[in-house]
């Protein structure tokens, strides 16, 4: 058992000072409590402000390699759909070793940005021409290996992808390597379950790309398959990201995307609806009542011109949410939460939207909400510094200029809403992965990443 004595920590009931955190060798928190300083002499002292590690509930790791390369006026449509063509062109060049090198770089960056778990919404399954690799799980295993190398916890969500649109059109050339049906997911799950075994840092889940890419019958079949093996399996789907997706559903199926999904399979607390930007008030109430988690990816949603999620309405109904890095144009948890809050202020002409009487600090309100919602979406006991949860800790450096003179809630507000990146140490499942702002493998991982991108973009 390892014991830490922490200056300040965000606990489930609020901020506390001089906190003892006991961590079991397997990486779970055994106890959290006020320090009896007579007992604390054997503890490792952590000077700083400690918050539970954030879950990145939505990542497409390979898109890290494309970050910054889609900002030029395109020849086609300057929209999400034009960006998607650029993304397909990049995705079409990647082999498993490229995916592994890009993902390892991303995962180091995510750790340094305050994330301790990443959910990979994974759809690059096959060779670029659509034929399976000799090892059909090669691309999934590349993500697993990258997560091992970086030391981040991984919830891997292989995604079903079966058609180009709600009309059932066949996959386009750029989509062939994404093809996966319920049987294909089950085969992949068999392989990955064996590889992950009882590793507490790994979780297998199910992703359904969207109601446009997966027919209703296949959604129901895949959910039944996955839940037969694992009743608590996390299930993710992109939903209502773009107005065109809503329009297509209405035109072809005479229903909005959420209704299409709920008819295929009722949602519940095991579901994560990614984006949800264009859900209307009645739909938000249904999502909140079913306790499904909304997965918001503010920097990507801004980059792609998706729109602004109606946060106040969602929170008024006690809706759950988490954050994701999605296209990985930003890798700091603070950047996602800041933009989430700022988007609300710009659209609603008011301040401190996420704060409320029970939690008047925006930073603490946002962090706690997203950590808990993210952990649920990841299917992991994480997101809280409490017994039985994973020992995933982010330590903010009290010596960093952005935290000068600040403690507790003021320090977290200052990380999220002031300049600077004060993350000093990051622990995942009881293991330090970042210390003094450095990851032990960052130089070799960056070298491999640079070589990979130089080759891919040559
Ligand atoms: Zn996505």
Short mmCIF file of C-alpha atoms and ligand atoms in Angstrom, two decimals:
data_model
loop_
_atom_site.label_atom_id
_atom_site.label_comp_id
_atom_site.label_asym_id
_atom_site.label_seq_id
_atom_site.Cartn_x
_atom_site.Cartn_y
_atom_site.Cartn_z
CA UNK A 1 0.00 0.00 0.00
CA UNK A 2 1.35 3.43 -0.96
CA UNK A 3 0.17 6.50 0.94
CA UNK A 4 0.25 10.08 -0.28
CA UNK A 5 -0.22 13.25 1.75
CA UNK A 6 -1.74 15.89 -0.48
CA UNK A 7 -1.84 19.67 0.18
CA UNK A 8 -5.25 20.21 -1.43
CA UNK A 9 -7.56 17.83 -3.25
CA UNK A 10 -10.93 17.90 -4.96
CA UNK A 11 -12.93 15.16 -3.19
CA UNK A 12 -16.51 14.11 -4.03
CA UNK A 13 -17.96 16.48 -1.39
CA UNK A 14 -15.67 19.39 -2.25
CA UNK A 15 -12.20 20.77 -1.64
CA UNK A 16 -10.12 19.52 1.30
CA UNK A 17 -6.64 20.26 2.70
CA UNK A 18 -4.01 17.85 4.05
CA UNK A 19 -5.60 14.74 2.62
CA UNK A 20 -4.19 11.22 2.91
CA UNK A 21 -4.78 9.03 -0.14
CA UNK A 22 -4.01 5.31 0.19
CA UNK A 23 -3.41 3.39 -3.03
CA UNK A 24 -3.46 -0.39 -3.39
CA UNK A 25 -0.75 -2.10 -5.46
CA UNK A 26 -3.41 -2.90 -8.11
CA UNK A 27 -4.02 0.82 -8.58
CA UNK A 28 -7.30 1.38 -6.74
CA UNK A 29 -7.78 3.96 -4.02
CA UNK A 30 -8.13 2.17 -0.67
CA UNK A 31 -8.83 5.17 1.51
CA UNK A 32 -9.13 8.96 1.47
CA UNK A 33 -9.31 11.04 4.61
CA UNK A 34 -8.15 13.95 6.67
CA UNK A 35 -4.52 13.47 7.56
CA UNK A 36 -3.70 12.48 11.09
CA UNK A 37 -0.22 13.93 10.86
CA UNK A 38 1.10 11.35 13.34
CA UNK A 39 0.07 8.71 10.79
CA UNK A 40 1.38 10.62 7.83
CA UNK A 41 5.13 10.34 8.45
CA UNK A 42 5.40 7.36 6.08
CA UNK A 43 3.39 9.09 3.35
CA UNK A 44 4.88 10.59 0.19
CA UNK A 45 4.15 14.31 0.29
CA UNK A 46 2.51 15.80 -2.80
CA UNK A 47 2.81 19.57 -2.80
CA UNK A 48 0.14 20.91 -5.06
CA UNK A 49 -3.49 20.91 -6.03
CA UNK A 50 -4.83 17.44 -6.85
CA UNK A 51 -7.88 16.72 -8.98
CA UNK A 52 -9.21 13.38 -10.30
CA UNK A 53 -7.81 12.55 -13.75
CA UNK A 54 -10.09 13.53 -16.62
CA UNK A 55 -11.55 10.99 -19.06
CA UNK A 56 -11.24 11.83 -22.74
CA UNK A 57 -14.47 10.14 -23.78
CA UNK A 58 -14.09 10.57 -27.54
CA UNK A 59 -10.89 10.31 -29.57
CA UNK A 60 -9.99 9.32 -33.11
CA UNK A 61 -6.25 9.06 -32.44
CA UNK A 62 -5.09 9.04 -36.07
CA UNK A 63 -6.60 12.50 -36.65
CA UNK A 64 -3.82 13.96 -34.44
CA UNK A 65 -1.60 13.63 -37.53
CA UNK A 66 -3.99 15.81 -39.55
CA UNK A 67 -4.25 18.61 -36.94
CA UNK A 68 -3.47 21.96 -38.55
CA UNK A 69 -3.68 20.65 -42.13
CA UNK A 70 -7.37 21.43 -42.77
CA UNK A 71 -7.27 25.20 -42.29
CA UNK A 72 -6.75 26.18 -45.95
CA UNK A 73 -9.67 27.20 -48.16
CA UNK A 74 -10.73 23.87 -49.70
CA UNK A 75 -11.62 23.30 -53.35
CA UNK A 76 -14.91 21.71 -52.30
CA UNK A 77 -17.37 22.61 -49.60
CA UNK A 78 -15.99 24.64 -46.65
CA UNK A 79 -18.02 22.56 -44.20
CA UNK A 80 -17.90 19.45 -42.05
CA UNK A 81 -18.51 17.39 -45.20
CA UNK A 82 -15.56 18.96 -47.04
CA UNK A 83 -13.33 18.40 -43.98
CA UNK A 84 -14.47 14.77 -43.96
CA UNK A 85 -13.04 14.27 -47.47
CA UNK A 86 -9.65 15.60 -46.29
CA UNK A 87 -9.82 13.31 -43.25
CA UNK A 88 -10.66 10.28 -45.46
CA UNK A 89 -7.65 11.02 -47.70
CA UNK A 90 -5.32 11.02 -44.67
CA UNK A 91 -6.97 7.95 -43.11
CA UNK A 92 -6.49 6.08 -46.39
CA UNK A 93 -2.68 6.21 -46.04
CA UNK A 94 -2.31 4.76 -42.55
CA UNK A 95 -0.95 1.34 -41.68
CA UNK A 96 -0.99 -0.19 -38.18
CA UNK A 97 2.54 1.03 -37.37
CA UNK A 98 1.52 4.57 -38.38
CA UNK A 99 -1.58 4.40 -36.19
CA UNK A 100 0.58 3.21 -33.27
CA UNK A 101 3.16 6.01 -33.68
CA UNK A 102 0.52 8.75 -33.98
CA UNK A 103 -1.55 7.40 -31.08
CA UNK A 104 1.49 7.13 -28.76
CA UNK A 105 2.34 10.80 -29.41
CA UNK A 106 -1.28 11.78 -28.80
CA UNK A 107 -1.54 9.76 -25.59
CA UNK A 108 1.57 11.41 -24.10
CA UNK A 109 0.05 14.78 -24.96
CA UNK A 110 -3.29 13.80 -23.43
CA UNK A 111 -1.59 12.71 -20.19
CA UNK A 112 0.25 16.02 -20.00
CA UNK A 113 -3.08 17.74 -20.66
CA UNK A 114 -4.73 16.18 -17.59
CA UNK A 115 -6.42 13.13 -19.14
CA UNK A 116 -5.81 9.72 -17.55
CA UNK A 117 -8.24 7.61 -19.65
CA UNK A 118 -8.97 7.79 -23.35
CA UNK A 119 -11.96 6.26 -25.14
CA UNK A 120 -10.99 5.40 -28.71
CA UNK A 121 -13.93 5.50 -31.10
CA UNK A 122 -12.14 3.28 -33.56
CA UNK A 123 -13.23 2.73 -37.16
CA UNK A 124 -10.01 2.25 -39.19
CA UNK A 125 -10.35 -1.53 -39.15
CA UNK A 126 -9.04 -2.86 -42.47
CA UNK A 127 -6.44 -2.23 -45.15
CA UNK A 128 -7.04 0.92 -47.23
CA UNK A 129 -8.75 -1.09 -50.00
CA UNK A 130 -11.09 -2.74 -47.48
CA UNK A 131 -9.44 -6.19 -47.30
CA UNK A 132 -8.85 -7.38 -43.73
CA UNK A 133 -5.30 -7.43 -42.39
CA UNK A 134 -3.79 -10.90 -41.86
CA UNK A 135 -4.48 -10.21 -38.19
CA UNK A 136 -7.96 -8.70 -38.39
CA UNK A 137 -7.34 -6.88 -35.09
CA UNK A 138 -4.09 -5.22 -36.24
CA UNK A 139 -5.37 -1.64 -36.14
CA UNK A 140 -7.10 -2.15 -32.77
CA UNK A 141 -3.93 -3.67 -31.34
CA UNK A 142 -1.92 -0.68 -32.58
CA UNK A 143 -4.04 1.54 -30.31
CA UNK A 144 -3.61 -0.87 -27.40
CA UNK A 145 0.17 -0.90 -27.87
CA UNK A 146 0.30 2.90 -28.05
CA UNK A 147 -1.71 3.15 -24.81
CA UNK A 148 0.67 0.64 -23.18
CA UNK A 149 3.69 2.66 -24.28
CA UNK A 150 2.25 5.94 -22.97
CA UNK A 151 0.65 4.42 -19.86
CA UNK A 152 -2.82 5.87 -20.36
CA UNK A 153 -5.94 3.82 -19.51
CA UNK A 154 -7.85 2.83 -22.65
CA UNK A 155 -11.48 2.08 -23.37
CA UNK A 156 -11.40 0.73 -26.91
CA UNK A 157 -14.64 1.05 -28.83
CA UNK A 158 -14.50 -0.71 -32.23
CA UNK A 159 -17.16 0.98 -34.36
CA UNK A 160 -19.76 -0.57 -36.62
CA UNK A 161 -19.89 1.06 -40.06
CA UNK A 162 -22.10 -0.49 -42.72
CA UNK A 163 -23.54 2.08 -45.14
CA UNK A 164 -22.83 5.54 -46.52
CA UNK A 165 -26.14 7.12 -45.50
CA UNK A 166 -29.56 6.58 -43.93
CA UNK A 167 -30.84 5.55 -47.38
CA UNK A 168 -28.67 2.41 -47.16
CA UNK A 169 -26.25 3.52 -49.92
CA UNK A 170 -23.14 1.29 -50.10
CA UNK A 171 -19.87 2.46 -48.58
CA UNK A 172 -17.81 4.83 -50.72
CA UNK A 173 -14.20 4.08 -51.70
CA UNK A 174 -12.86 6.15 -48.76
CA UNK A 175 -15.08 4.23 -46.32
CA UNK A 176 -14.26 0.62 -47.26
CA UNK A 177 -11.68 0.16 -44.57
CA UNK A 178 -14.26 1.19 -41.95
CA UNK A 179 -16.65 -1.69 -42.77
CA UNK A 180 -17.72 -3.62 -39.69
CA UNK A 181 -20.98 -5.43 -38.94
CA UNK A 182 -22.17 -7.02 -35.66
CA UNK A 183 -20.47 -10.37 -36.42
CA UNK A 184 -17.23 -8.56 -37.24
CA UNK A 185 -17.42 -6.67 -33.95
CA UNK A 186 -17.99 -9.92 -32.06
CA UNK A 187 -14.91 -11.51 -33.69
CA UNK A 188 -12.81 -8.48 -32.83
CA UNK A 189 -14.19 -8.53 -29.30
CA UNK A 190 -13.12 -12.16 -28.85
CA UNK A 191 -9.52 -11.28 -29.78
CA UNK A 192 -9.39 -8.09 -27.72
CA UNK A 193 -10.97 -9.64 -24.63
CA UNK A 194 -8.16 -12.21 -24.62
CA UNK A 195 -5.49 -9.53 -25.02
CA UNK A 196 -6.99 -7.27 -22.36
CA UNK A 197 -7.71 -10.18 -19.97
CA UNK A 198 -8.17 -8.76 -16.48
CA UNK A 199 -6.05 -5.66 -17.07
CA UNK A 200 -7.77 -2.89 -15.07
CA UNK A 201 -6.29 -0.32 -17.48
CA UNK A 202 -8.25 -1.74 -20.42
CA UNK A 203 -11.95 -1.85 -21.21
CA UNK A 204 -13.71 -3.01 -24.34
CA UNK A 205 -16.82 -1.23 -25.53
CA UNK A 206 -19.08 -0.96 -28.55
CA UNK A 207 -19.31 1.99 -30.91
CA UNK A 208 -22.00 2.48 -33.53
CA UNK A 209 -20.69 5.06 -35.95
CA UNK A 210 -24.02 6.89 -36.35
CA UNK A 211 -27.62 6.25 -37.33
CA UNK A 212 -26.60 7.18 -40.87
CA UNK A 213 -23.86 4.50 -41.03
CA UNK A 214 -25.49 1.67 -39.06
CA UNK A 215 -29.03 0.40 -39.84
CA UNK A 216 -31.48 0.05 -36.96
CA UNK A 217 -31.53 -3.75 -37.04
CA UNK A 218 -27.74 -3.91 -36.78
CA UNK A 219 -27.75 -1.48 -33.83
CA UNK A 220 -30.16 -3.75 -31.95
CA UNK A 221 -28.19 -6.88 -32.85
CA UNK A 222 -24.82 -5.45 -31.82
CA UNK A 223 -26.12 -4.11 -28.51
CA UNK A 224 -27.65 -7.50 -27.68
CA UNK A 225 -24.39 -9.29 -28.58
CA UNK A 226 -22.23 -6.93 -26.53
CA UNK A 227 -24.51 -6.94 -23.49
CA UNK A 228 -24.77 -10.73 -23.51
CA UNK A 229 -21.00 -10.82 -22.86
CA UNK A 230 -20.77 -7.79 -20.58
CA UNK A 231 -23.93 -6.24 -19.12
CA UNK A 232 -22.10 -2.98 -18.30
CA UNK A 233 -20.44 -2.56 -21.69
CA UNK A 234 -20.09 1.12 -22.67
CA UNK A 235 -21.93 1.94 -25.91
CA UNK A 236 -21.12 5.08 -27.92
CA UNK A 237 -22.67 6.68 -31.00
CA UNK A 238 -22.21 9.96 -32.89
CA UNK A 239 -25.60 11.68 -32.79
CA UNK A 240 -27.03 14.88 -34.24
CA UNK A 241 -23.63 16.49 -34.87
CA UNK A 242 -24.68 18.28 -38.05
CA UNK A 243 -28.02 19.75 -39.22
CA UNK A 244 -27.71 17.75 -42.47
CA UNK A 245 -27.74 14.50 -40.50
CA UNK A 246 -30.99 15.57 -38.81
CA UNK A 247 -32.46 16.66 -42.17
CA UNK A 248 -31.51 13.38 -43.89
CA UNK A 249 -33.16 11.35 -41.12
CA UNK A 250 -36.32 13.45 -41.33
CA UNK A 251 -36.47 13.21 -45.14
CA UNK A 252 -35.70 9.49 -45.45
CA UNK A 253 -37.07 8.03 -42.22
CA UNK A 254 -39.51 10.71 -41.14
CA UNK A 255 -37.87 10.82 -37.72
CA UNK A 256 -35.06 12.74 -36.05
CA UNK A 257 -31.83 10.79 -35.28
CA UNK A 258 -32.60 10.24 -31.59
CA UNK A 259 -36.00 8.74 -32.44
CA UNK A 260 -34.34 6.47 -35.02
CA UNK A 261 -31.88 5.32 -32.37
CA UNK A 262 -34.46 4.83 -29.62
CA UNK A 263 -36.64 2.74 -31.92
CA UNK A 264 -33.64 0.54 -32.72
CA UNK A 265 -32.60 0.24 -29.10
CA UNK A 266 -33.68 2.17 -26.02
CA UNK A 267 -30.89 4.27 -24.53
CA UNK A 268 -29.94 4.17 -20.84
CA UNK A 269 -27.05 5.01 -18.50
CA UNK A 270 -24.74 2.68 -20.46
CA UNK A 271 -24.92 4.94 -23.53
CA UNK A 272 -22.77 7.88 -24.54
CA UNK A 273 -24.26 10.13 -27.23
CA UNK A 274 -21.35 11.96 -28.82
CA UNK A 275 -21.98 15.63 -29.79
CA UNK A 276 -25.78 15.83 -29.50
CA UNK A 277 -25.35 19.40 -30.73
CA UNK A 278 -28.65 19.49 -32.59
CA UNK A 279 -30.87 17.74 -30.05
CA UNK A 280 -33.97 19.83 -29.33
CA UNK A 281 -35.41 20.57 -25.88
CA UNK A 282 -37.74 17.56 -25.85
CA UNK A 283 -34.89 15.26 -26.89
CA UNK A 284 -32.56 16.65 -24.23
CA UNK A 285 -35.22 15.88 -21.63
CA UNK A 286 -35.43 12.29 -22.91
CA UNK A 287 -31.63 11.89 -22.80
CA UNK A 288 -31.47 13.28 -19.25
CA UNK A 289 -34.36 11.10 -18.08
CA UNK A 290 -32.62 8.01 -19.50
CA UNK A 291 -29.34 9.12 -17.82
CA UNK A 292 -27.34 8.69 -21.02
CA UNK A 293 -24.11 10.70 -21.10
CA UNK A 294 -23.68 13.47 -23.68
CA UNK A 295 -20.11 13.52 -25.05
CA UNK A 296 -19.08 17.07 -25.93
CA UNK A 297 -15.96 17.84 -27.94
CA UNK A 298 -15.94 21.64 -27.91
CA UNK A 299 -12.68 22.36 -29.80
CA UNK A 300 -13.52 19.93 -32.60
CA UNK A 301 -17.15 21.05 -32.73
CA UNK A 302 -15.92 24.64 -33.07
CA UNK A 303 -13.34 23.68 -35.70
CA UNK A 304 -15.92 21.84 -37.79
CA UNK A 305 -18.64 24.47 -37.47
CA UNK A 306 -21.02 22.05 -35.77
CA UNK A 307 -22.88 24.55 -33.58
CA UNK A 308 -23.21 25.18 -29.85
CA UNK A 309 -24.62 22.54 -27.52
CA UNK A 310 -27.48 23.84 -25.30
CA UNK A 311 -25.68 23.27 -21.99
CA UNK A 312 -28.06 25.17 -19.71
CA UNK A 313 -31.09 23.22 -20.90
CA UNK A 314 -29.21 19.94 -20.48
CA UNK A 315 -28.04 20.83 -16.97
CA UNK A 316 -31.48 22.10 -15.96
CA UNK A 317 -32.70 18.54 -16.52
CA UNK A 318 -29.76 17.11 -14.50
CA UNK A 319 -28.26 15.75 -17.72
CA UNK A 320 -24.89 13.97 -17.57
CA UNK A 321 -21.95 14.97 -19.76
CA UNK A 322 -18.27 14.43 -20.40
CA UNK A 323 -15.65 15.84 -22.77
CA UNK A 324 -13.64 14.42 -25.64
CA UNK A 325 -10.71 15.53 -27.77
CA UNK A 326 -12.29 13.96 -30.90
CA UNK A 327 -10.15 15.19 -33.86
CA UNK A 328 -7.32 15.99 -31.43
CA UNK A 329 -6.69 19.56 -32.49
CA UNK A 330 -6.37 20.24 -28.74
CA UNK A 331 -5.06 17.84 -26.11
CA UNK A 332 -5.64 19.74 -22.84
CA UNK A 333 -8.74 18.98 -20.81
CA UNK A 334 -8.72 22.64 -19.75
CA UNK A 335 -9.09 23.76 -23.38
CA UNK A 336 -12.26 21.71 -23.88
CA UNK A 337 -13.90 22.90 -20.65
CA UNK A 338 -12.92 26.53 -21.29
CA UNK A 339 -14.43 26.51 -24.77
CA UNK A 340 -17.53 24.70 -23.54
CA UNK A 341 -18.14 27.50 -21.03
CA UNK A 342 -17.08 30.33 -23.35
CA UNK A 343 -19.34 29.09 -26.16
CA UNK A 344 -22.29 29.33 -23.78
CA UNK A 345 -21.31 32.86 -22.78
CA UNK A 346 -20.94 34.00 -26.40
CA UNK A 347 -24.27 32.52 -27.41
CA UNK A 348 -26.21 33.38 -24.24
CA UNK A 349 -24.74 36.82 -23.39
CA UNK A 350 -24.06 35.90 -19.77
CA UNK A 351 -21.20 34.63 -17.54
CA UNK A 352 -20.44 31.63 -15.26
CA UNK A 353 -22.99 29.42 -17.02
CA UNK A 354 -21.77 26.10 -15.56
CA UNK A 355 -21.71 27.40 -11.99
CA UNK A 356 -24.67 27.08 -9.65
CA UNK A 357 -25.52 27.73 -6.01
CA UNK A 358 -24.21 24.32 -4.87
CA UNK A 359 -20.96 24.75 -6.83
CA UNK A 360 -20.36 28.43 -7.50
CA UNK A 361 -16.91 27.94 -9.08
CA UNK A 362 -17.14 27.28 -12.82
CA UNK A 363 -13.88 25.33 -12.87
CA UNK A 364 -14.86 22.92 -10.10
CA UNK A 365 -18.41 22.51 -11.45
CA UNK A 366 -17.16 21.68 -14.95
CA UNK A 367 -14.31 19.43 -13.84
CA UNK A 368 -16.38 17.31 -11.44
CA UNK A 369 -19.25 16.96 -13.90
CA UNK A 370 -17.04 15.94 -16.83
CA UNK A 371 -14.83 13.60 -14.77
CA UNK A 372 -17.83 11.67 -13.45
CA UNK A 373 -19.73 11.61 -16.75
CA UNK A 374 -16.56 10.67 -18.63
CA UNK A 375 -15.82 7.78 -16.28
CA UNK A 376 -19.31 6.43 -16.80
CA UNK A 377 -18.90 6.68 -20.57
CA UNK A 378 -15.56 4.86 -20.30
CA UNK A 379 -17.09 2.09 -18.18
CA UNK A 380 -14.41 2.59 -15.54
CA UNK A 381 -14.44 3.27 -11.78
CA UNK A 382 -12.71 6.63 -12.24
CA UNK A 383 -13.41 10.35 -12.00
CA UNK A 384 -13.54 10.57 -8.18
CA UNK A 385 -10.93 10.51 -5.45
CA UNK A 386 -12.75 7.96 -3.30
CA UNK A 387 -12.25 4.36 -2.12
CA UNK A 388 -12.80 1.77 -4.83
CA UNK A 389 -12.01 4.20 -7.66
CA UNK A 390 -8.86 4.12 -9.75
CA UNK A 391 -5.94 6.16 -8.42
CA UNK A 392 -5.93 8.57 -11.37
CA UNK A 393 -4.52 11.89 -10.15
CA UNK A 394 -3.57 15.17 -11.79
CA UNK A 395 -1.32 17.41 -9.72
CA UNK A 396 -1.20 21.15 -10.45
CA UNK A 397 2.06 22.92 -9.60
CA UNK A 398 1.46 25.53 -6.87
CA UNK A 399 4.67 27.29 -8.01
CA UNK A 400 3.32 27.87 -11.52
CA UNK A 401 2.65 31.58 -12.20
CA UNK A 402 -0.95 30.87 -13.19
CA UNK A 403 -1.67 29.56 -9.68
CA UNK A 404 0.11 32.39 -7.81
CA UNK A 405 -1.73 33.15 -4.57
CA UNK A 406 -4.53 30.70 -5.40
CA UNK A 407 -5.78 27.65 -3.57
CA UNK A 408 -8.40 24.96 -4.21
CA UNK A 409 -11.32 26.08 -6.34
CA UNK A 410 -9.53 29.33 -7.26
CA UNK A 411 -6.55 27.34 -8.51
CA UNK A 412 -8.72 25.10 -10.68
CA UNK A 413 -10.57 28.14 -12.07
CA UNK A 414 -7.18 29.63 -12.89
CA UNK A 415 -5.97 26.54 -14.74
CA UNK A 416 -9.15 26.46 -16.83
CA UNK A 417 -9.62 30.19 -17.40
CA UNK A 418 -6.17 31.81 -17.16
CA UNK A 419 -2.93 31.46 -19.19
CA UNK A 420 -0.47 28.66 -18.58
CA UNK A 421 -0.38 24.89 -18.30
CA UNK A 422 0.32 24.08 -14.62
CA UNK A 423 -0.06 20.25 -14.83
CA UNK A 424 3.07 18.93 -13.09
CA UNK A 425 2.45 15.24 -12.30
CA UNK A 426 -0.04 12.68 -13.58
CA UNK A 427 -0.77 9.27 -12.03
CA UNK A 428 -2.76 6.55 -13.80
CA UNK A 429 -3.92 3.57 -11.75
CA UNK A 430 -1.31 4.23 -9.04
CA UNK A 431 1.61 4.68 -11.48
CA UNK A 432 3.25 8.05 -12.13
CA UNK A 433 3.22 8.65 -15.89
CA UNK A 434 4.19 12.33 -15.92
CA UNK A 435 6.54 13.85 -13.36
CA UNK A 436 7.72 17.46 -13.32
CA UNK A 437 5.93 17.97 -16.62
CA UNK A 438 7.82 15.21 -18.42
CA UNK A 439 6.86 11.78 -19.67
CA UNK A 440 9.81 9.34 -19.52
CA UNK A 441 9.33 8.19 -23.14
CA UNK A 442 8.34 11.51 -24.68
CA UNK A 443 11.56 11.99 -26.67
CA UNK A 444 11.53 8.55 -28.35
CA UNK A 445 7.77 8.69 -28.96
CA UNK A 446 8.09 12.15 -30.56
CA UNK A 447 10.99 10.92 -32.73
CA UNK A 448 8.90 8.03 -34.07
CA UNK A 449 5.93 10.37 -34.61
CA UNK A 450 8.03 12.88 -36.59
CA UNK A 451 9.46 10.13 -38.80
CA UNK A 452 5.97 8.72 -39.43
CA UNK A 453 4.48 12.09 -40.38
CA UNK A 454 7.46 12.98 -42.58
CA UNK A 455 6.84 9.78 -44.55
CA UNK A 456 3.04 10.07 -44.66
CA UNK A 457 3.04 13.70 -45.79
CA UNK A 458 6.00 13.45 -48.22
ZN1 LIG B 1 -16.04 11.45 -33.58
#
